[in-house]
């Protein structure tokens, strides 16, 4: 039974009922043509009968309670699939609104640590005839990027491919080790991450924490204290919507910036409008933490946590959308430069700051006494470029639901999906009232950017 | 803001993710004749619009986290009814089985301590056209008996009475104090319990704990260690079924015992069959803890925790159903005698043992090192004698879902309801496999008792 790296086990250690540490994904599907009344019943049965399960979905902490120090994984030899895979239905009238309300509830409850740390819901009852799948998995097993990549890995770009694995399954053959033998360890994937990080993580986390406490590692900017940077409760609200990638692409081309800059400017405009509406816009510009993958593109490894971070000036103090976009683009370029100048160890340290934040956040008084290093996390995760299918059902959307922390009551995560950008907005239900209005403001912000950059 | 009595706040202090400390109730209703398609939508809207809310449903702990010592209540001035009152639906095919599966999930999740400690679900999608209501409330606010009485208090025996309060409402006018003035305190009801118990509870709990530790208070019997007396996980399974009161009454009359004795013999027979099936029947007879209300019948007070207890020899070592019934009846008579000889303080102390158990159970190793004082709780709560209605909808069943503790993986609670006895069986999902079979065994046990006592 391998030890978890500290960067992973920390997600178990700091979890409390106010701080669930799981990530989620909501997928919307259109039924295949000719699907009959029994389609979902048959789908559910075939999923329950499948024995395709990725090894991480069998892993549970060997000690369920919070403990200091290392935690080991155990393999659950008696996994009750019926517990993890749940059949659910929307109440009338079965709109997206009812789907988001249910997703909000599910994203608020803690995973059972006596079992492998995941749940998947198959959801019927959408009045437009579509169906949905909500999956959640603990951050100690996968970060949000890994979880999205995992879900994407269960899909196919071929509508005739009826061999797609279940949301907890894998397309991969059993892993082979360097000698070409099939690995029989259920921890093969995690073991790899472990080897990559184990030597460095405990020391790095310690150094990062010390550096952060003594301010030796100077942060590039300081964020104002806002209504988003307060202690949070355990309940969540989740909102989701898609925008055409083309609209973002055209603004990026016209302004000569990256697509991610445009996305950040959409968020900036939406946050500015939302905070004005709440009479809570600070004078100083908001700062977003923008995660960057530390994973090598060719590594093919989708488990474990490997995230670096940039801090981005969201320029919410500027009234002009074009000026905001320019300021954001400049901030991201500076951030990128800073990032590329760092050694791998320094990069890990910078990402370690956020881990140190995690470790420090449940300490009473921490939120109140320091200015936040950033106001919220905005994460843009690359997704499939084509229309994807799952056993013939077309994927209409895949919306990420994220972890919140004390002092970080809002998160925006999006992913590209074929011709769309799918946004998932996760908020503390108490601290962020009328969360769904952020969707409207995102729409307005994009329209303003289009207007400002029109040729 | 009143202090909670220790006997109440203890339920907050010992709560962990493996030990949710709420009680629940599942109600099954038939729609009124002539109810249209919009019946549930209209019902939901009218409930959301009602401003009838009992004061305990506005109370939350002033400090949400676990703390040692006294806890105060706060009044939630900004209650989000939409959060507490939830609209839910059953997946196809909408049988009782799907309803129990959903109820099992809801009964497994922790209540949000940043809010008043309750949730109510209105459930549509039963294929027989009925609808259901599942309510849960924290044990610190109401014990199971109080919660059932509260729910019963929202019903009417008149199908034409369309003035029934919501499940969180009250029929009572605002309380008046001794001077005839309306009490304006939102804590009026809780304050009463507080006054009754506050003076005695802290000292009593301390004495009870010491007495228990030093075995000065000798328990009347010793229970064997069984598969039901193990550490538990956080997930629950809930099963429910009704039996005609007449069948129990006829056995009681034929055998010259009380109806509660027959109910305990039903449970005994079911447990014996279940444990034989699991190859886990101990040689020594199982011991049930049978709660007894300490509340005076005329007090009309339905908040706070006021439970005493009897220990009952379930005689699961006897093969003959009639002999088991006789042994159970004798054990209960002895218990009653013991109980009536105790002073009020001693009675509270005896009930305090169970509270002390609660306090001790989360300590690691406690479950393994001592024999359990009893094997399970079997609770029989008096309910309405007539067919009841809720705004014209006939109540078909009201099934109690209970709290489990480390070392107590199963609970059977039943209530009388018109012509029926409604049984709710709550179990740890991991420790008690095939929980639903206990329903079949209960049915068999009743038939055996009828056969054994036939004239």
Short mmCIF file of N, CA and C in Angstrom, two decimals, chain A residues 39 59 65 78 86 121 126 134 237 348 408 437 448:
data_model
loop_
_atom_site.label_atom_id
_atom_site.label_comp_id
_atom_site.label_asym_id
_atom_site.label_seq_id
_atom_site.Cartn_x
_atom_site.Cartn_y
_atom_site.Cartn_z
N UNK A 39 -34.17 3.11 -22.80
CA UNK A 39 -32.78 3.41 -23.06
C UNK A 39 -31.97 3.60 -21.76
N UNK A 59 -9.70 2.75 -4.84
CA UNK A 59 -8.83 3.09 -3.72
C UNK A 59 -9.54 3.92 -2.65
N UNK A 65 -10.18 8.53 9.16
CA UNK A 65 -10.27 9.78 9.92
C UNK A 65 -9.10 10.69 9.59
N UNK A 78 -14.13 -5.10 -1.86
CA UNK A 78 -15.54 -5.45 -1.78
C UNK A 78 -16.39 -4.26 -2.20
N UNK A 86 -25.31 5.90 -8.86
CA UNK A 86 -26.66 6.17 -8.39
C UNK A 86 -27.58 6.62 -9.51
N UNK A 121 -23.75 9.95 -10.67
CA UNK A 121 -25.21 9.94 -10.79
C UNK A 121 -25.63 9.91 -12.26
N UNK A 126 -34.98 15.17 -17.71
CA UNK A 126 -34.89 16.46 -18.40
C UNK A 126 -36.03 16.53 -19.42
N UNK A 134 -23.61 13.25 -13.46
CA UNK A 134 -22.78 14.04 -12.54
C UNK A 134 -21.82 13.10 -11.84
N UNK A 237 -23.50 26.27 -4.43
CA UNK A 237 -24.41 26.48 -5.54
C UNK A 237 -23.59 26.36 -6.81
N UNK A 348 7.40 24.36 -8.49
CA UNK A 348 6.66 23.56 -7.52
C UNK A 348 6.41 24.36 -6.25
N UNK A 408 -12.06 31.67 -0.20
CA UNK A 408 -12.21 31.55 -1.65
C UNK A 408 -13.61 31.00 -1.92
N UNK A 437 -26.65 34.69 -11.50
CA UNK A 437 -26.57 35.95 -12.26
C UNK A 437 -25.20 36.12 -12.91
N UNK A 448 -19.89 42.75 -24.72
CA UNK A 448 -19.16 44.02 -24.62
C UNK A 448 -17.78 43.92 -25.27
#
